[in-house]
Short mmCIF file of C-alpha atoms in Angstrom, two decimals:
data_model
loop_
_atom_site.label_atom_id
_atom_site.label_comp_id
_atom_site.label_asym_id
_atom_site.label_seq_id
_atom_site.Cartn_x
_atom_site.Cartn_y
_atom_site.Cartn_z
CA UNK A 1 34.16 118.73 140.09
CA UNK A 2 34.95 118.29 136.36
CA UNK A 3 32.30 116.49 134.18
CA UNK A 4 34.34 113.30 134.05
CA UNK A 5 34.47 112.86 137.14
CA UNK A 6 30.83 113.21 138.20
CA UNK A 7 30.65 109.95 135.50
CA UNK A 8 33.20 107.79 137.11
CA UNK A 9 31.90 108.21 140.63
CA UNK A 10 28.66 106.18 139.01
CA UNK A 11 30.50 103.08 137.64
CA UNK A 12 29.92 100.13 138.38
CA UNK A 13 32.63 98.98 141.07
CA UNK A 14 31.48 95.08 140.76
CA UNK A 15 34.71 92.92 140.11
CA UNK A 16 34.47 89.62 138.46
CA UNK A 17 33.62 86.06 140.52
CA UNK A 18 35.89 83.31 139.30
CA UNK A 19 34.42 81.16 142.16
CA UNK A 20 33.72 77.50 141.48
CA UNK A 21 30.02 77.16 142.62
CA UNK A 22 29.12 73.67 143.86
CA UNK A 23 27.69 71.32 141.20
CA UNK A 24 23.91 69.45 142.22
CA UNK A 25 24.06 66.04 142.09
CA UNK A 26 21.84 66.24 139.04
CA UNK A 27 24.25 68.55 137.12
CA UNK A 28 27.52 65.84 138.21
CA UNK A 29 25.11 63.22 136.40
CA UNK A 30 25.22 65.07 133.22
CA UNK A 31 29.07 65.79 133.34
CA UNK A 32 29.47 62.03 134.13
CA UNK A 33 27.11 61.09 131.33
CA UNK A 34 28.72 63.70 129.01
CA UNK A 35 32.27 62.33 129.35
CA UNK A 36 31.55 58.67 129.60
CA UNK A 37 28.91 58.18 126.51
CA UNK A 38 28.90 54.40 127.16
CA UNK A 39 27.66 54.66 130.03
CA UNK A 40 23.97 55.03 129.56
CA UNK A 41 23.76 51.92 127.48
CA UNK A 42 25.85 49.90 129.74
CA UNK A 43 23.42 50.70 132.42
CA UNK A 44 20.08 50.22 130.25
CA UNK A 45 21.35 46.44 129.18
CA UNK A 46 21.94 45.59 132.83
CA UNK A 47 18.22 46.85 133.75
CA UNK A 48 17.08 45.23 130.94
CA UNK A 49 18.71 41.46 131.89
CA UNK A 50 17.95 42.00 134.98
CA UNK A 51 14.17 43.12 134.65
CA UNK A 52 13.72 40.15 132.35
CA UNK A 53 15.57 37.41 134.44
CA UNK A 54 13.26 38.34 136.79
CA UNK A 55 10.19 38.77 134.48
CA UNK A 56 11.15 35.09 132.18
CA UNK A 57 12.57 33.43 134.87
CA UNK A 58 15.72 30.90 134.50
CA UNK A 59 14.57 30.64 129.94
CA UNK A 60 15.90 34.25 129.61
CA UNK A 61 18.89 33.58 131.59
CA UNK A 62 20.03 30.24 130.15
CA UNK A 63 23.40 29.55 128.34
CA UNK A 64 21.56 28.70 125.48
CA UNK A 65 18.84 31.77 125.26
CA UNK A 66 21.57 34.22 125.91
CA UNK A 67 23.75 32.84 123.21
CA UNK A 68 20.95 33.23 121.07
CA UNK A 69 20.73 37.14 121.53
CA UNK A 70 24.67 37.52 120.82
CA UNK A 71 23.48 35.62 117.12
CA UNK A 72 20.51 37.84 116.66
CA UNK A 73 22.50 40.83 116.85
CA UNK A 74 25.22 40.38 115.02
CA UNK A 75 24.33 41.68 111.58
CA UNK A 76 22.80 44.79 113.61
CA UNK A 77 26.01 45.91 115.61
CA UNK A 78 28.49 44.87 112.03
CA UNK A 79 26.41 46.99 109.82
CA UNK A 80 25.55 49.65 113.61
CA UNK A 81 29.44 49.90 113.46
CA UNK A 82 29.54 51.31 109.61
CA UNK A 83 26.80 53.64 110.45
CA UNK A 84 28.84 54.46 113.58
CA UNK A 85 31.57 55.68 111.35
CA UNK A 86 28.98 58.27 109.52
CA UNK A 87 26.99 59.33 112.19
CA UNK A 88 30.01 60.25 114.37
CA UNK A 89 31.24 62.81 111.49
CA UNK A 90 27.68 64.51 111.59
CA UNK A 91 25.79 62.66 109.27
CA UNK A 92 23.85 59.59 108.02
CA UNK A 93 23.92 56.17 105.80
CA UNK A 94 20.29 54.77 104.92
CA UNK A 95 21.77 52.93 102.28
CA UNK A 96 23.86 50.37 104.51
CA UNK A 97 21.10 47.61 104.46
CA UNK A 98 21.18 47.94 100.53
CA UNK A 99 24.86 48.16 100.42
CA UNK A 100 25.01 44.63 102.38
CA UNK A 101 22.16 42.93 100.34
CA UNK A 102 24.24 43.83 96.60
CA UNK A 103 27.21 42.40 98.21
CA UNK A 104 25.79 39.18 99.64
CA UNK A 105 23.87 38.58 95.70
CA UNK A 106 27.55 39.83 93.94
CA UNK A 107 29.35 37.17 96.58
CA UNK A 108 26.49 34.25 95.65
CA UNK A 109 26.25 35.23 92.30
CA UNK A 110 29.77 34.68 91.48
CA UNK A 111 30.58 31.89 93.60
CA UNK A 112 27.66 29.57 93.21
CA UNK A 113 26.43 30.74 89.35
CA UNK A 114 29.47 31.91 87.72
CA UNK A 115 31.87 29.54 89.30
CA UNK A 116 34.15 32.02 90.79
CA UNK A 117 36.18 30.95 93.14
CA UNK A 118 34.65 31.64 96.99
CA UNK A 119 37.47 33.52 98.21
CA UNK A 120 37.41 36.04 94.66
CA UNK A 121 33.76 36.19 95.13
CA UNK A 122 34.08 37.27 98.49
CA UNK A 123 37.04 39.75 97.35
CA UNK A 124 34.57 41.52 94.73
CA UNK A 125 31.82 41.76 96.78
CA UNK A 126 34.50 43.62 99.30
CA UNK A 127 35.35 45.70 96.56
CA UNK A 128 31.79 46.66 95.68
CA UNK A 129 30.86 47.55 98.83
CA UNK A 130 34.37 49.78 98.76
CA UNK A 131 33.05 51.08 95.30
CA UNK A 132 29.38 51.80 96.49
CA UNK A 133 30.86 53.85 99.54
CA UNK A 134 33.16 55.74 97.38
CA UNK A 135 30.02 56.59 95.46
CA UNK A 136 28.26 58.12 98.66
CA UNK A 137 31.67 59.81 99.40
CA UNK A 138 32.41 61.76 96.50
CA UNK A 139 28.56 63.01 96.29
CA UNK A 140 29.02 64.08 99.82
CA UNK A 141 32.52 65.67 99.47
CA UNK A 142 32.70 66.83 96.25
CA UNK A 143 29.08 68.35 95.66
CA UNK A 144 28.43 69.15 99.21
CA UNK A 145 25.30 67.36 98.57
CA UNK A 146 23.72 65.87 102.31
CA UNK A 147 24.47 62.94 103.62
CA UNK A 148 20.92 61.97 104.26
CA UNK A 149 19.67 63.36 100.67
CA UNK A 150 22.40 61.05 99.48
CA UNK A 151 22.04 58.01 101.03
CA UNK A 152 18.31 57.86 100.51
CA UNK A 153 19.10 58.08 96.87
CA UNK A 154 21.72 55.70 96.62
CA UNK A 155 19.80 53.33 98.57
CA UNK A 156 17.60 53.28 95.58
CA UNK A 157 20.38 52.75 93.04
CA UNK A 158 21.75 50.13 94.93
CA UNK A 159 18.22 48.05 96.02
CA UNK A 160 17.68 48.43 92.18
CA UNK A 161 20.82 47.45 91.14
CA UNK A 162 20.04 44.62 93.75
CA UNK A 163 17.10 43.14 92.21
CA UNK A 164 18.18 43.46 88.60
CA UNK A 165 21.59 41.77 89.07
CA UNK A 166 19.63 39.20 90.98
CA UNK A 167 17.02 38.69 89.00
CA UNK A 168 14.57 38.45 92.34
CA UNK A 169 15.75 35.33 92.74
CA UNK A 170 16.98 33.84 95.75
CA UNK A 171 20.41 31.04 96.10
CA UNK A 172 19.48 28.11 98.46
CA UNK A 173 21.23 27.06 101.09
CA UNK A 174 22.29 23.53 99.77
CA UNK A 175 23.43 25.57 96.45
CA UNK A 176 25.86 27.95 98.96
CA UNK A 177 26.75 24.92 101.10
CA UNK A 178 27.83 22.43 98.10
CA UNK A 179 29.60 25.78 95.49
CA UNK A 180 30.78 27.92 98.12
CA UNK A 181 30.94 26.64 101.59
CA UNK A 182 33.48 29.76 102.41
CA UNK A 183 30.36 31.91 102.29
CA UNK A 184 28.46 30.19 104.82
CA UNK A 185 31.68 29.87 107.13
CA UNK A 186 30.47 32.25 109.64
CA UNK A 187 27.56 30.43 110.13
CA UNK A 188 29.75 27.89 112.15
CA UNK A 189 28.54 27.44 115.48
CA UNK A 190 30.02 25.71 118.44
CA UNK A 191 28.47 24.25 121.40
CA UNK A 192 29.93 25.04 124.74
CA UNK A 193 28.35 24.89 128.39
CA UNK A 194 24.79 25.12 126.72
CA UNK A 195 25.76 27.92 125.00
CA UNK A 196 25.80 27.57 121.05
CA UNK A 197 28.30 30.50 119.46
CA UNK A 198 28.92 30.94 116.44
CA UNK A 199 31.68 32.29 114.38
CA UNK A 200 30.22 35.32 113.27
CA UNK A 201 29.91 36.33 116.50
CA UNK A 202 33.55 35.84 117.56
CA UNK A 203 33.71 38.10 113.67
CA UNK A 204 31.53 40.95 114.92
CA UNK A 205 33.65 41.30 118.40
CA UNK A 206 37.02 40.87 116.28
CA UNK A 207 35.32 43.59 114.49
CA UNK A 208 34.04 45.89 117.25
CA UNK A 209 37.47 45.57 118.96
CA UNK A 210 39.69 46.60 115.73
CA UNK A 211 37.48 49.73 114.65
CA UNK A 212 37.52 50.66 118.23
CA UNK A 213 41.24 50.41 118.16
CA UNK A 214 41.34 53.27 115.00
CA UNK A 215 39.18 55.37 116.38
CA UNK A 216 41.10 55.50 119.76
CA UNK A 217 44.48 55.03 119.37
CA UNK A 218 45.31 56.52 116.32
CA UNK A 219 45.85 60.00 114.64
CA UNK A 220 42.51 59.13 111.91
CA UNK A 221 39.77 58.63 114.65
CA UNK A 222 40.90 61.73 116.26
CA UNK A 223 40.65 63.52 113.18
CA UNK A 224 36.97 61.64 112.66
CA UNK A 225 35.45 63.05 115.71
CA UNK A 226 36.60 66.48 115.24
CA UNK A 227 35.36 66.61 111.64
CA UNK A 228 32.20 65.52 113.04
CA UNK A 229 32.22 67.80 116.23
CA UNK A 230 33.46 70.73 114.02
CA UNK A 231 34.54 70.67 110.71
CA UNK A 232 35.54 74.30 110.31
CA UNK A 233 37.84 74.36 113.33
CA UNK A 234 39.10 70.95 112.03
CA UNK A 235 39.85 72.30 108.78
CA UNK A 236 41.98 75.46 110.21
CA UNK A 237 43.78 72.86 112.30
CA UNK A 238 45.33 71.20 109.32
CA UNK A 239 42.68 68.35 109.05
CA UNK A 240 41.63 67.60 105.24
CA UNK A 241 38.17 67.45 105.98
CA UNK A 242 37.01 65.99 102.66
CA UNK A 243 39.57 62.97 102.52
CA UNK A 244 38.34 61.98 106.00
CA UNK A 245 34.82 62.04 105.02
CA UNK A 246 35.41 60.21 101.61
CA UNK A 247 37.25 57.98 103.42
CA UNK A 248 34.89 57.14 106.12
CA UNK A 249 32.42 56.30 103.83
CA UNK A 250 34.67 54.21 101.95
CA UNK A 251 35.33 52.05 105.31
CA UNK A 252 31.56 51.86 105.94
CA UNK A 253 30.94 50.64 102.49
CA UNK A 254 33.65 48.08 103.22
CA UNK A 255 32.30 47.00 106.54
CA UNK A 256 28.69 46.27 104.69
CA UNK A 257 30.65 44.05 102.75
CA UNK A 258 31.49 42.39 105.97
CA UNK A 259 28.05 42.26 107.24
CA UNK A 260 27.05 40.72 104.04
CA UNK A 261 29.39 37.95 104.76
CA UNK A 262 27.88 37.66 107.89
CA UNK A 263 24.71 37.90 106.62
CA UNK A 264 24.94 34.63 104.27
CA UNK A 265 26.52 32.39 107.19
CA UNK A 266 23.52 33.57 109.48
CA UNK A 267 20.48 32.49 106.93
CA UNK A 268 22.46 29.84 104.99
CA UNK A 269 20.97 31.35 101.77
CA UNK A 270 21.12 34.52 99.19
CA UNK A 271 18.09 36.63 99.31
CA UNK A 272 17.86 39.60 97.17
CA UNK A 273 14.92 40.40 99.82
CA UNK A 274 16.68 40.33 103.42
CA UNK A 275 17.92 42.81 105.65
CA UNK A 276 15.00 45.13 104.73
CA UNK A 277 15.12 46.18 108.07
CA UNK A 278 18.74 46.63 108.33
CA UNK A 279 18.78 50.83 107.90
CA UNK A 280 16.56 51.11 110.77
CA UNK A 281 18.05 48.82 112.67
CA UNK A 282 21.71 50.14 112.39
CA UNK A 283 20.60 53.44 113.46
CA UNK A 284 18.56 52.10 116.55
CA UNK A 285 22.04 50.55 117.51
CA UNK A 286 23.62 54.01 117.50
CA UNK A 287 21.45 56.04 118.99
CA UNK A 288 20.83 53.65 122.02
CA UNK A 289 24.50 53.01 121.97
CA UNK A 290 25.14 56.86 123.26
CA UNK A 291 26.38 58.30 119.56
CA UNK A 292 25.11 62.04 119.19
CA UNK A 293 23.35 62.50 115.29
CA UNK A 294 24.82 66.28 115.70
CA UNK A 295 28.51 64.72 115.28
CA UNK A 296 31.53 64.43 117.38
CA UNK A 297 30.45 61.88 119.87
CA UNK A 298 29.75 57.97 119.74
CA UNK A 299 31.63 55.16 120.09
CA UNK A 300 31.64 51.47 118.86
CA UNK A 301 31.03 49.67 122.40
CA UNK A 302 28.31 52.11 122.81
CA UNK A 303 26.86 50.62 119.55
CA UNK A 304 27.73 46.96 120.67
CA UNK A 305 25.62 47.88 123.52
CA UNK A 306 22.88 49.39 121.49
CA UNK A 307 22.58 46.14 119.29
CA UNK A 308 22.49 44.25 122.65
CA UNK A 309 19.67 46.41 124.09
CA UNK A 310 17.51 45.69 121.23
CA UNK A 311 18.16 42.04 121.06
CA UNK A 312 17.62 42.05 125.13
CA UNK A 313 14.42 43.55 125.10
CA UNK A 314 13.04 41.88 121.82
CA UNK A 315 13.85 38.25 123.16
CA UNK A 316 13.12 38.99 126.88
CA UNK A 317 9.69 40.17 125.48
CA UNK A 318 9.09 37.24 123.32
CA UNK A 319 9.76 35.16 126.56
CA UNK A 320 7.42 36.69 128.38
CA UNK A 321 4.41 36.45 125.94
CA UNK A 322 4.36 40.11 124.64
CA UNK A 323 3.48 40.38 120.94
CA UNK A 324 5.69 41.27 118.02
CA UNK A 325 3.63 44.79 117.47
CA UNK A 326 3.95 45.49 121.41
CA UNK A 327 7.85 44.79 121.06
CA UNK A 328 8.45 47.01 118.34
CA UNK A 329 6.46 49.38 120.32
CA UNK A 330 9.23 49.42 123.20
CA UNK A 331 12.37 49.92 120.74
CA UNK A 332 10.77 53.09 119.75
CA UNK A 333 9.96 54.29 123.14
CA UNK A 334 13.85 53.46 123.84
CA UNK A 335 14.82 55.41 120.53
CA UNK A 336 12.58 58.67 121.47
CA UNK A 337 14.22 58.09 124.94
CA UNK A 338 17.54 57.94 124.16
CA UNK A 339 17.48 61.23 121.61
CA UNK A 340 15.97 63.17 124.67
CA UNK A 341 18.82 61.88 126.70
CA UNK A 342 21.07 62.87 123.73
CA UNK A 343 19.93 66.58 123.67
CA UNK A 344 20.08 66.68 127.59
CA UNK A 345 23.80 65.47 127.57
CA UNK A 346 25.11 67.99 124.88
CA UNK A 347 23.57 70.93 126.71
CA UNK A 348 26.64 70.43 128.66
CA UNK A 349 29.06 71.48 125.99
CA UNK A 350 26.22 74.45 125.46
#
């Protein structure tokens, strides 16, 4: 027997398995919860109204409480659907609260001090939010500089820019009401059934339903997620990676502009001092709303129901007697929650 022969009577005869194995109940979860992202958050609001109909009684569940929660949330899910936007292509906005404040004090300060017509006020403050996302964009595209790096910086600049363009001082309501009712439009409300809506909550579904519309059914929110689920692959697939980023922030710069309109018809007034919260708050949306902060997966009902979440469990608390600190308490027990789930879901792309 030759050398070479001895050798091939010890390989390894094993041929390869291409069997489908059975899937555990626990792994068909994860597939389901992988391909559907909204449906975590869909499930979590239903526990939650139903935990605290239960829990409050016939108060939580009333035309008029309920109605209340969609107005509570609507500057969370307009500015959760800018930071949608950014989080979806990998990265983060903490200047979107900031961003919203500048343009509600441009919008007042114009309208009600400068005499500016309402409608041009509202245009400028449009175009500085445009502006202040095109700022975020180029330092993002063109340096190569971090998203988060950049945003924390910017939200600087812009709370600065805030207070000195302000002067710290806040525009009362009467002032907004009797110079520039246009401002204070979406603060319209409408009683129906017990139920008192208002139009900037018709706004923020108009809105949810449009961006939805882009990123699903056409050719720029399919080049979106695959920046943000690879931008390398995206980039040897023809994709201009860079104009889609500088463009995204752009839009979410644009839609802060909205949610400063909405902003002024929910208080009445402009206060170089509110949304303080809004950052945080925008990015609670998201991550309860399903989006992924490693990119490439997220979606704007997901976000809707992430602002709804928070509202749900904030006011079903209230209702049942549990204190502000204890509240905040729960949302981040539902943020650390919902990452875990994140990081469980992805491992089946792994």
């Amino acid at each position: 027997m030759q050398a070479f022969e001895a050798v091939l009577e010890k390989r390894d005869t094993s041929v390869a398995d291409f069997d489908v194995r059975a899937k555990t109940p626990l792994q068909r979860l994860q597939h389901f919860l992988h391909a559907n992202p909204t449906a975590v958050p869909a499930i979590v609001l239903l526990l939650g109204i139903l935990a605290f109909s239960l829990i409050a009684g016939g108060r939580f569940l009333s035309a008029f409480n309920l109605s209340l929660v969609l107005q509570q949330v609507t500057i969370i899910c307009v500015i959760g659907v800018a930071q949608t936007l950014i989080v979806i292509t990998a990265g983060i906005d903490l200047s979107v609260g900031a961003i919203m404040v500048l343009c509600s004090v441009v919008m007042g300060k114009l309208a009600v001090m400068a005499g500016v017509p309402a409608p041009l006020a509202f245009a400028a403050g449009v175009a500085v939010g445009g502006a202040c996302g095109a700022l975020n964009g180029a330092l993002v595209t063109r340096l190569k500089l971090p998203p988060f790096i950049v945003t924390l910086g910017t939200w600087s600049i812009f709370f600065a820019l805030n207070l000195w363009y302000s002067a710290s001082e806040t525009i009362r309501s009467q002032d907004v009401g009797k110079e520039a009712p246009f401002l204070q439009w979406l603060g319209t409300s409408v009683d129906a059934f017990g139920a008192r809506l208002t139009a900037g909550s018709f706004f923020m579904l108009v809105l949810v339903a449009a961006v939805w519309f882009v990123l699903n059914r056409t050719a720029f929110g399919r080049h979106l997620y695959a920046v943000g689920d690879d931008p390398d692959a995206a980039r040897l697939a023809g994709i201009r990676t860079g104009r889609v980023l500088f463009l995204v922030y752009v839009a979410a710069g644009v839609i802060c502009a909205l949610g400063a309109w909405t902003l002024i018809g929910r208080i009445g007034s402009i206060s170089p001092q509110a949304g303080q919260t809004a950052n945080l708050d925008s990015v609670v949306a998201v991550v309860i709303g399903g989006a992924s902060l490693f990119g490439g997966r997220g979606s704007i009902i997901g976000t809707l129901f992430g602002a709804l979440i928070v509202g749900v469990f904030r006011n079903g608390l209230a209702l049942s007697g549990v204190e502000a600190l204890w509240q905040e308490f729960t949302v981040g027990c539902l943020i650390i929650v919902a990452v875990a789930l994140d990081q469980w879901i992805r491992k089946v792309s792994a």
